[in-house]
CSV table of C-alpha atoms in Angstrom, one decimal:
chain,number,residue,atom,x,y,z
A,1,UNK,CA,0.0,0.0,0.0
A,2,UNK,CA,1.2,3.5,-1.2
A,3,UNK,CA,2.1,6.9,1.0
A,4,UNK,CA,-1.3,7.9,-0.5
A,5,UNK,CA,-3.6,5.1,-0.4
A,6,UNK,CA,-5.9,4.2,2.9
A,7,UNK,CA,-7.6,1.1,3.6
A,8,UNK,CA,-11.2,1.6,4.5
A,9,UNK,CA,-12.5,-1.4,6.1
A,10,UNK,CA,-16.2,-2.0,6.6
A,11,UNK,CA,-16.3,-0.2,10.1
A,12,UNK,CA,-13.6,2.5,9.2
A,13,UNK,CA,-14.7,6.1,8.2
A,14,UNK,CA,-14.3,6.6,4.4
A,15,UNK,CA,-11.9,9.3,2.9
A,16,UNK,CA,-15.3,11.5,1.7
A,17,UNK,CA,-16.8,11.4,5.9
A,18,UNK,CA,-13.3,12.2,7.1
A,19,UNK,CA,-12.9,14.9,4.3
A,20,UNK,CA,-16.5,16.5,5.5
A,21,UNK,CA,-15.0,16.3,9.0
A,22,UNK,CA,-12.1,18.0,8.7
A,23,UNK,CA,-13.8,21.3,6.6
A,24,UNK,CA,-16.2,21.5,8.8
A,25,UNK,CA,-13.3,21.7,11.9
A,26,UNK,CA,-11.2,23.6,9.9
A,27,UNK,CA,-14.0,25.8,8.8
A,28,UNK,CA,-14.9,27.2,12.5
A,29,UNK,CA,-11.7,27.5,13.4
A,30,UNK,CA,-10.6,29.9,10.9
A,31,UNK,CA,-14.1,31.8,11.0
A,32,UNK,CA,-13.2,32.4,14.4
A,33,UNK,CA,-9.7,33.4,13.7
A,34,UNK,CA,-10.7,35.3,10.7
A,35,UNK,CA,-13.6,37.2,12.4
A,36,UNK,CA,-11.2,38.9,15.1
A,37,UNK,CA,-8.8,39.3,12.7
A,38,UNK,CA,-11.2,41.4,10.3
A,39,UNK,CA,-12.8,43.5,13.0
A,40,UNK,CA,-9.7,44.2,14.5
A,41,UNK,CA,-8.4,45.4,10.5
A,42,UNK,CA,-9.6,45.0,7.3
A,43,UNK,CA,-8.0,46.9,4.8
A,44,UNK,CA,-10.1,49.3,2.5
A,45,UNK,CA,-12.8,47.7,5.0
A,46,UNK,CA,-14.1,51.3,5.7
A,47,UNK,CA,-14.4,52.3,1.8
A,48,UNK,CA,-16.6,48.8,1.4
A,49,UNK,CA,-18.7,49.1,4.6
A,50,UNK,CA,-19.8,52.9,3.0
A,51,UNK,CA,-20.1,50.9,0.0
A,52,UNK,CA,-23.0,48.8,1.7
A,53,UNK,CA,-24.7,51.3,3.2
A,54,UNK,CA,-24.4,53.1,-0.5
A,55,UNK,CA,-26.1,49.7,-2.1
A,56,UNK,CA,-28.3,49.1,0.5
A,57,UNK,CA,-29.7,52.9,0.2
A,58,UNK,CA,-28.7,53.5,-3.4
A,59,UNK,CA,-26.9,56.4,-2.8
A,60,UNK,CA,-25.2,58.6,-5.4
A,61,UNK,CA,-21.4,56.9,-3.9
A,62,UNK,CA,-22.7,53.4,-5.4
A,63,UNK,CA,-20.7,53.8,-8.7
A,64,UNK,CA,-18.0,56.0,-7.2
A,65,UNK,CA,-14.7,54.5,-8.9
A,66,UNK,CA,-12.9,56.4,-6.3
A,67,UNK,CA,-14.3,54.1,-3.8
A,68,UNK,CA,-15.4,50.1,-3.8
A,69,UNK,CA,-17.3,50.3,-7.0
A,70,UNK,CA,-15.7,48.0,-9.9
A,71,UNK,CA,-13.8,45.6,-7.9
A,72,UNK,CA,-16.8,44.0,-8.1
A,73,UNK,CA,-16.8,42.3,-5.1
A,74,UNK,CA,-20.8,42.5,-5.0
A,75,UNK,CA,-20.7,38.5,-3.1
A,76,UNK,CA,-19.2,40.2,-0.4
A,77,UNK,CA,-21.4,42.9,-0.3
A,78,UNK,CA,-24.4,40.5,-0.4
A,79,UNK,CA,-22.7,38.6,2.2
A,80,UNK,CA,-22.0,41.5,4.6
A,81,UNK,CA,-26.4,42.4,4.0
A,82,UNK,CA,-26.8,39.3,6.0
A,83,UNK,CA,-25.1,40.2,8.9
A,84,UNK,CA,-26.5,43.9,8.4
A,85,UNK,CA,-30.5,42.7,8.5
A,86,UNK,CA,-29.6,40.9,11.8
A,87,UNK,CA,-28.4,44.4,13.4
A,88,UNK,CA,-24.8,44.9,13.0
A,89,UNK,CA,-23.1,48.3,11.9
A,90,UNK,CA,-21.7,48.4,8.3
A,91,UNK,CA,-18.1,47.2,8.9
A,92,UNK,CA,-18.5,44.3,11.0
A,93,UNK,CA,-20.9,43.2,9.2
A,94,UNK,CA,-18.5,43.5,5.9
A,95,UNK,CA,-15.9,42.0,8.0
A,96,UNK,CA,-18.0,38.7,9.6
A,97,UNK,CA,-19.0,38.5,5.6
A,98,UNK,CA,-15.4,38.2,4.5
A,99,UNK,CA,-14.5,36.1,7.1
A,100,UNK,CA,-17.4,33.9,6.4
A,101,UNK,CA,-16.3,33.1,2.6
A,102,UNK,CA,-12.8,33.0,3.2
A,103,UNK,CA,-13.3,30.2,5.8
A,104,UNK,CA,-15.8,28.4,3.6
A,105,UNK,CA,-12.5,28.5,0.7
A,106,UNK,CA,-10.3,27.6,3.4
A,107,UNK,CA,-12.6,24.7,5.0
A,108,UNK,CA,-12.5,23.2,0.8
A,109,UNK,CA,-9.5,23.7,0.3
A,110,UNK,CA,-8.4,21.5,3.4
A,111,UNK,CA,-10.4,18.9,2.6
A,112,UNK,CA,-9.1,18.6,-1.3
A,113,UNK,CA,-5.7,18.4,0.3
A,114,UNK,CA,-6.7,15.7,2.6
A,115,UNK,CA,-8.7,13.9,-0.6
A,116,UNK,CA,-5.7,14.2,-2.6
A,117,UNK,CA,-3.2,13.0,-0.2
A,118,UNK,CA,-5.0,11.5,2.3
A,119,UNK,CA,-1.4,9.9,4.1
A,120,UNK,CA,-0.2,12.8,4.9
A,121,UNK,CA,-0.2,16.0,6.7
A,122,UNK,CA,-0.6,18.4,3.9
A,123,UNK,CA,-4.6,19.6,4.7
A,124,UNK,CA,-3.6,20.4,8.2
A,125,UNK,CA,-0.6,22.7,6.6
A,126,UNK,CA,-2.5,24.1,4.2
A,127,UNK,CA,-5.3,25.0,6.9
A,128,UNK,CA,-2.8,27.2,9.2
A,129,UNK,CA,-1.0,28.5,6.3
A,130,UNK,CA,-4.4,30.0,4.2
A,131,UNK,CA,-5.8,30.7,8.0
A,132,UNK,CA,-2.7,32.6,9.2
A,133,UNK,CA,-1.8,33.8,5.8
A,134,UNK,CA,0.4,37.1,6.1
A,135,UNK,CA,-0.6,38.0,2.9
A,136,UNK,CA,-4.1,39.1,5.2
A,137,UNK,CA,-2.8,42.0,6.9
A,138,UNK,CA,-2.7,44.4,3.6
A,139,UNK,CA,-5.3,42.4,1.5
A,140,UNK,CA,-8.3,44.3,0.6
A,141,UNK,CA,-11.4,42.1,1.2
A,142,UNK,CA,-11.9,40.9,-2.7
A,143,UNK,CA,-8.2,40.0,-3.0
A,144,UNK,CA,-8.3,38.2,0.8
A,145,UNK,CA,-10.9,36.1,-0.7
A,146,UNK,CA,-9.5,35.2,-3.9
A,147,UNK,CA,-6.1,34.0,-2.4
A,148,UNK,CA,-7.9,30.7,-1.1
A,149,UNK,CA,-10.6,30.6,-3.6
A,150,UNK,CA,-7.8,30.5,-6.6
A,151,UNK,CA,-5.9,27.7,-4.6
A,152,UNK,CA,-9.4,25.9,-4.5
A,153,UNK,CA,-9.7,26.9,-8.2
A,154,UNK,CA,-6.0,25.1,-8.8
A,155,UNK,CA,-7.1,22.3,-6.1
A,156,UNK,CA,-10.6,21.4,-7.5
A,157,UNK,CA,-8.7,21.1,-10.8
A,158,UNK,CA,-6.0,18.7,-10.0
A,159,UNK,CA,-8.6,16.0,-8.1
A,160,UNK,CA,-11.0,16.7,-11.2
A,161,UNK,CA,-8.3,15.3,-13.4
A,162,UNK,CA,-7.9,12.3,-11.5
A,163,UNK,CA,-11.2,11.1,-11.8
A,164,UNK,CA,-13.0,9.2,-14.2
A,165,UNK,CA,-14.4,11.3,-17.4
A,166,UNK,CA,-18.2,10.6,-16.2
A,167,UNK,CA,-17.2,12.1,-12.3
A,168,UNK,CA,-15.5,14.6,-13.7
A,169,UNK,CA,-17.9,15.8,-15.9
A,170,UNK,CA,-20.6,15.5,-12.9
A,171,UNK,CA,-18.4,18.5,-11.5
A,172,UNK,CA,-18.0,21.0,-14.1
A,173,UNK,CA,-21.3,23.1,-12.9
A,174,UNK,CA,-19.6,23.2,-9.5
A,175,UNK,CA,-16.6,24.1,-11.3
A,176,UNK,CA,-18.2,26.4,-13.2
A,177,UNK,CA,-19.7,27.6,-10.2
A,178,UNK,CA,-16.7,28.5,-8.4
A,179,UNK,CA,-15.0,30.3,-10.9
A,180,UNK,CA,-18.5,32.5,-11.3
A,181,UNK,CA,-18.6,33.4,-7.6
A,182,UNK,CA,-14.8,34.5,-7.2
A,183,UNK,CA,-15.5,36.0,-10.5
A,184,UNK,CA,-18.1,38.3,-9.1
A,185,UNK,CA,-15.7,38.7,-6.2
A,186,UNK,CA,-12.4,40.1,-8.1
A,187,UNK,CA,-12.7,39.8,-12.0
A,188,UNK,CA,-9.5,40.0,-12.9
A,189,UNK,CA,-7.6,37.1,-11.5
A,190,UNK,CA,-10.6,34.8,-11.4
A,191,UNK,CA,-11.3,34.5,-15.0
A,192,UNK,CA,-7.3,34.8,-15.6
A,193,UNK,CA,-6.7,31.5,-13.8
A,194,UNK,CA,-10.3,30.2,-13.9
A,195,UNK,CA,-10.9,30.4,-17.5
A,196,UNK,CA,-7.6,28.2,-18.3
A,197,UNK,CA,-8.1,25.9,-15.8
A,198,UNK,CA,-11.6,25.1,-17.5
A,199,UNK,CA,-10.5,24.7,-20.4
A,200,UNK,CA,-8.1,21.9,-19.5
A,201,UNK,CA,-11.2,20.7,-17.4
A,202,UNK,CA,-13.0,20.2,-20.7
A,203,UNK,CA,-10.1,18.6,-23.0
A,204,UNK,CA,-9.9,15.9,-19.8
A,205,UNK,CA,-13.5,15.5,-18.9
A,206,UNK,CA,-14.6,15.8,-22.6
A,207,UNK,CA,-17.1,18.3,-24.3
A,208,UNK,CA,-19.8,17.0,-22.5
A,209,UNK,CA,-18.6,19.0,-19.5
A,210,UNK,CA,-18.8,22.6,-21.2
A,211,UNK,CA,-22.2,23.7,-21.0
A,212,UNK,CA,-22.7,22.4,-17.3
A,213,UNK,CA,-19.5,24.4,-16.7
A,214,UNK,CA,-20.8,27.8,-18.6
A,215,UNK,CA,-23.9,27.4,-17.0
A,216,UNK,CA,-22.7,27.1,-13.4
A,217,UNK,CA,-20.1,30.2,-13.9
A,218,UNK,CA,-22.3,32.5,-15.6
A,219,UNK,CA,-25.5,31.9,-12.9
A,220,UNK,CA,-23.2,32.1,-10.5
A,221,UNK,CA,-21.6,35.6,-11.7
A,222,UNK,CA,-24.9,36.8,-12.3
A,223,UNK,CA,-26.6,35.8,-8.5
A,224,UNK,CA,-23.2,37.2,-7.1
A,225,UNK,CA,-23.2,40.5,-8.8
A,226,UNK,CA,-26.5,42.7,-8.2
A,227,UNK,CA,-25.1,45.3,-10.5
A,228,UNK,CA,-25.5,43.2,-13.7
A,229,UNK,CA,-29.1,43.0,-12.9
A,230,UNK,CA,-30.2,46.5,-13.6
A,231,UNK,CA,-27.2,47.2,-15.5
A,232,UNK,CA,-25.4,44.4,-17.1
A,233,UNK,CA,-24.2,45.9,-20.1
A,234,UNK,CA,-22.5,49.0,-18.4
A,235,UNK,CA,-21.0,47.1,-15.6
A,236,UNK,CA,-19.1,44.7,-17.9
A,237,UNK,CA,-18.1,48.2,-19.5
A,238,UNK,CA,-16.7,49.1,-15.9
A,239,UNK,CA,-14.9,46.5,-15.1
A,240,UNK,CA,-12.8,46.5,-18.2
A,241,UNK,CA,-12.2,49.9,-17.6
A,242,UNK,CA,-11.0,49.8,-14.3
A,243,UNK,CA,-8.7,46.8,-15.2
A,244,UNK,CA,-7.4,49.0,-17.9
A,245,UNK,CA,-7.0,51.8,-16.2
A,246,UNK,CA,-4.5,50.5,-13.6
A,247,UNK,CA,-2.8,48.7,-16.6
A,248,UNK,CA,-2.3,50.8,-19.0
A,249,UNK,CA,-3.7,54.6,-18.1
A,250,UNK,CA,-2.8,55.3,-14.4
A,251,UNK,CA,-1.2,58.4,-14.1
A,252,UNK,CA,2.4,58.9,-12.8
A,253,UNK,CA,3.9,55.1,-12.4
A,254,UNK,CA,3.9,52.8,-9.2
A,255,UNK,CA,6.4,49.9,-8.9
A,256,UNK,CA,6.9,47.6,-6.6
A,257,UNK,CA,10.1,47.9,-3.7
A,258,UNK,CA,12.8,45.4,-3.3
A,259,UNK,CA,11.5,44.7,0.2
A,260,UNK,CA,7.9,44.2,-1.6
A,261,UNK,CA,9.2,41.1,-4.0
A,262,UNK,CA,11.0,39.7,-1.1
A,263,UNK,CA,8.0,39.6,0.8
A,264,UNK,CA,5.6,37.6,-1.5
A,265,UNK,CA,8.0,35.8,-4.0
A,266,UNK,CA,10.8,33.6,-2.3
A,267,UNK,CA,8.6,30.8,-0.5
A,268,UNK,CA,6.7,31.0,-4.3
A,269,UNK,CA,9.8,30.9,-6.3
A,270,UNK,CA,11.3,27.5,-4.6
A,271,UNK,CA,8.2,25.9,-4.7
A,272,UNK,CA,7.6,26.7,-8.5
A,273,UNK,CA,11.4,25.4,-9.0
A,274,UNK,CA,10.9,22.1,-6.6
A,275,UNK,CA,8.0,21.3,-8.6
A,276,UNK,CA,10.6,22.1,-11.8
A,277,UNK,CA,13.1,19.5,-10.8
A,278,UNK,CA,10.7,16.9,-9.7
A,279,UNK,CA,10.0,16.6,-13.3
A,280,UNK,CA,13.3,15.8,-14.3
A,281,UNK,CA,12.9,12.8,-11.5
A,282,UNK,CA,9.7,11.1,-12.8
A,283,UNK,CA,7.7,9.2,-10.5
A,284,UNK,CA,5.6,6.3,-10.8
A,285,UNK,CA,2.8,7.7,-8.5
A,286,UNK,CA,2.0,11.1,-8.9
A,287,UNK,CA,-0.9,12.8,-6.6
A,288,UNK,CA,-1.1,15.9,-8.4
A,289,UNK,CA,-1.7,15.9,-12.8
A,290,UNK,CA,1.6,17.8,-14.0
A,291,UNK,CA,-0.7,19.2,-16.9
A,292,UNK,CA,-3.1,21.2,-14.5
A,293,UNK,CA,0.7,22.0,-12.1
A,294,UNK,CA,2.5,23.4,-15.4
A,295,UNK,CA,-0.9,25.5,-16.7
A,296,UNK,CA,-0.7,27.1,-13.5
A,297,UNK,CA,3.2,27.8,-13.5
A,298,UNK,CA,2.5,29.4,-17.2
A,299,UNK,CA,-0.1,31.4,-15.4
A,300,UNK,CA,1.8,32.8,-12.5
A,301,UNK,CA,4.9,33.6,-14.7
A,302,UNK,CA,2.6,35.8,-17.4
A,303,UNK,CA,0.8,37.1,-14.2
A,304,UNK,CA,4.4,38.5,-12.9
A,305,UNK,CA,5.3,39.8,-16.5
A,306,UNK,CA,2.3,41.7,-16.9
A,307,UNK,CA,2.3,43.2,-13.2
A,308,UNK,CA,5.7,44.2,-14.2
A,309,UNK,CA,4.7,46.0,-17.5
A,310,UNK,CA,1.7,48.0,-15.5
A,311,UNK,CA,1.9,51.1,-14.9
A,312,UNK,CA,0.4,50.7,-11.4
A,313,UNK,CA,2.1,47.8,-9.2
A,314,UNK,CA,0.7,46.6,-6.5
A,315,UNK,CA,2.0,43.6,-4.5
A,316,UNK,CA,-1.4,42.6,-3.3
A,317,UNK,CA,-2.2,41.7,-7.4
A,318,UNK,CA,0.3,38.7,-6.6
A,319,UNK,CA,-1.0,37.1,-3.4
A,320,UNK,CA,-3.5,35.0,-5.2
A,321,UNK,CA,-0.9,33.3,-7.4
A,322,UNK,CA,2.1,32.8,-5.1
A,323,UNK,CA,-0.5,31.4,-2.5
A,324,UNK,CA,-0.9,28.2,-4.1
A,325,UNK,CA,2.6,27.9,-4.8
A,326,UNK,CA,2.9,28.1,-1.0
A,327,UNK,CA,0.7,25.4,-0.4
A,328,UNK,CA,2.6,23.5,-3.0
A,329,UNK,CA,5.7,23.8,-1.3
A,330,UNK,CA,3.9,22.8,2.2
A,331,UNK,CA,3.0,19.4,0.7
A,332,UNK,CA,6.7,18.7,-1.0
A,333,UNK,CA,8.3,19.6,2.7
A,334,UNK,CA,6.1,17.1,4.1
A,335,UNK,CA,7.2,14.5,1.7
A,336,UNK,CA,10.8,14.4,3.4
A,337,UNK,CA,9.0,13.1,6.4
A,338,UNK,CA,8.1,9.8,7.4
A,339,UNK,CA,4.9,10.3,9.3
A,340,UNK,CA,1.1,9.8,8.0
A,341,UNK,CA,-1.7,11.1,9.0
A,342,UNK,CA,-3.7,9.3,11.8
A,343,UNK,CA,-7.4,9.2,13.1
A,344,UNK,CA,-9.0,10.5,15.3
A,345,UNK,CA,-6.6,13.4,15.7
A,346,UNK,CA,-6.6,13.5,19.8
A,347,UNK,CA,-4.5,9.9,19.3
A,348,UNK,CA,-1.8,11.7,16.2
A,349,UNK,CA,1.9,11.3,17.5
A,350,UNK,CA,3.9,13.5,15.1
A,351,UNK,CA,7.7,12.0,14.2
A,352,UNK,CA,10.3,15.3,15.1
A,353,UNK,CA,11.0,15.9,11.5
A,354,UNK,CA,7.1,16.5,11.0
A,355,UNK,CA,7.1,18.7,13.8
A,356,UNK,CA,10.1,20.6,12.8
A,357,UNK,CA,8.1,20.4,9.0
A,358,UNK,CA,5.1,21.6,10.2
A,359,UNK,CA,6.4,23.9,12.9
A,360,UNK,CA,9.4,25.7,11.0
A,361,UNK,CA,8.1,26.2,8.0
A,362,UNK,CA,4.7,27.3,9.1
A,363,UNK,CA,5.9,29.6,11.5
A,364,UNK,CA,8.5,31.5,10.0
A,365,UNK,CA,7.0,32.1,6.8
A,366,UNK,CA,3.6,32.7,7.9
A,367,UNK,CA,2.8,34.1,11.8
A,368,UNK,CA,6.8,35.7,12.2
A,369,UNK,CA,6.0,37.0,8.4
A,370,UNK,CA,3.8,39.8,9.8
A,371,UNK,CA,6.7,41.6,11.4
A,372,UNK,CA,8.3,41.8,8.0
A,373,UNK,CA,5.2,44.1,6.8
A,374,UNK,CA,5.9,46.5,9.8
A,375,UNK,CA,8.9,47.4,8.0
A,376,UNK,CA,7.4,48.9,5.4
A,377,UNK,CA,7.0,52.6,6.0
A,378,UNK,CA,5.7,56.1,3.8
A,379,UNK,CA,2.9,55.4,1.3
A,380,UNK,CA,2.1,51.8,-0.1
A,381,UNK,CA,0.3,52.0,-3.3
């Protein structure tokens, strides 16, 4: 029996029940952590709790560029209502909203870890590193959700393209679904990395899968994004513009510091080139599809080329590529240890080089990462 295979007696819990298990576990606790977090500091989160109030009242400031409008990040916003009809003021209620989706991404994305490589320890890393993120601290609320929800997007698509073309194919509306809702969250990067990744969902799964897929992402994009409803044609007009407008028309330039592409790149950067040289060392059971591994890598390294050739550089536009890449390099740490991954949890007993793994890389990089962002000083773009 293989690292990555489990035996599943008659009376043992199957992968799927353990895999509900743990998102559900790993869901509260990081919509606890998340919630504090966010009230304490969300950034931008006073510009999109005015921009509730504005939708809520339909106020003039509703399709202020200046402020929220165009991001979209409407699923948010509907989100944040929620918490809004039950009493709470305009910011916690945007910040218990974001909270609330980025634990739901983080909660999947857990449990696709634990699905893919069900041996090992990798979910439990990727839970603390997309809880405890330090990409968080300066990531406005559409971009904190679309750092786990593109890692789910990259996920989703790998344990697609290990299954059979009929189970794959009874995916692509969730698929499709996923990419719509992060779509109506932040445009840009959503349809950047989703639209690829469906397409190499559909040359696997077959062409049966594309309608489903459409279908699912373009319901999804419309249910998530109040503004095409009254004004669909416009919006659309919007968003491009603001996308362009950063790109290509911003006035003055903004680039990005040394200290910025040290922050967000290294922990990326080895993981990208350990995934490089274990394909020069072919193995004869691989967890995760090279195609969907190398799409991604051709994604990120465009993604850096055109944030380089932009006239306004921001190093939050790179937190939901490298973030995956992080989560990458979690699981290919983890493979230098011996230990698996037991059940229940209360009885684990972790080998020292796991606990040194888990420990010293999650640390470091991740909680100790924050005091690296204090160094910045003067304006950040």
């Amino acid at each position: 029996m293989t690292r990555d295979q489990v035996a599943t007696p008659a009376t043992a819990e199957t992968p799927a029940l353990r895999a509900r298990k743990i998102a559900l576990s790993v869901f509260a606790a990081t919509f606890v952590v998340q919630s504090v977090k966010f009230l304490l500091y969300l950034a931008d989160g006073e510009i999109w709790g005015h921009q509730l109030l504005n939708l809520l009242g339909w106020k003039p400031g509703l399709l202020d560029f200046d402020g929220a409008y165009g991001h979209p990040g409407t699923t948010l916003l509907e989100l944040a209502a929620l918490f809004h009809f039950l009493g709470l003021p305009d910011y916690p209620s945007f910040a218990l909203g974001t909270a609330l989706l980025v634990a739901a991404l983080t909660a999947a994305c857990s449990a696709l870890c634990f699905l893919l490589q069900p041996r090992s320890w990798w979910w439990l890393a990727t839970a603390f590193l997309l809880t405890f993120s330090r990409f968080y601290i300066d990531a406005t609320p559409p971009v904190a959700v679309v750092m786990p929800g593109v890692t789910l997007m990259a996920l989703l698509s790998c344990w697609l393209w290990l299954q059979e073309k009929a189970v794959a194919r009874s995916f692509a509306a969730l698929l499709g679904t996923l990419i719509g809702i992060l779509a109506a969250t932040r445009l840009d990067v959503s349809l950047f990395v989703g639209g690829p990744l469906f397409v190499l969902f559909c040359y696997r799964a077959g062409r049966g899968a594309l309608l489903p897929g459409l279908a699912g992402g373009v319901a999804a994009f419309f249910a998530g994004n109040p503004f095409l409803w009254f004004m669909p044609v416009q919006h659309l007009k919007d968003l491009y513009w603001k996308f362009s407008y950063h790109y290509a028309h911003y006035k003055g330039s903004v680039s990005l510091s040394a200290l910025e592409w040290s922050f967000v790149m290294p922990l990326a950067a080895l993981g990208m080139l350990w995934f490089l040289v274990q394909l020069r060392s072919p193995r004869k059971e691989e967890p995760l599809p090279r195609p969907v591994l190398l799409g991604y890598l051709a994604l990120t390294l465009l993604a850096v080329s055109l944030l380089v050739s932009s006239k306004y550089q921001a190093v939050r536009y790179l937190y939901p590529f490298v973030t995956f890449w992080e989560v990458l390099l979690a699981r290919f740490v983890l493979e230098l240890t011996p230990d698996t991954c037991t059940f229940p949890l209360s009885a684990a007993r972790f080998d020292k080089k796991t606990a040194l793994a888990l420990l010293g890389f999650i640390i470091p990089t991740q909680v100790l990462g924050y005091l690296w962002v204090f160094k910045w000083f003067g304006p950040r773009p």
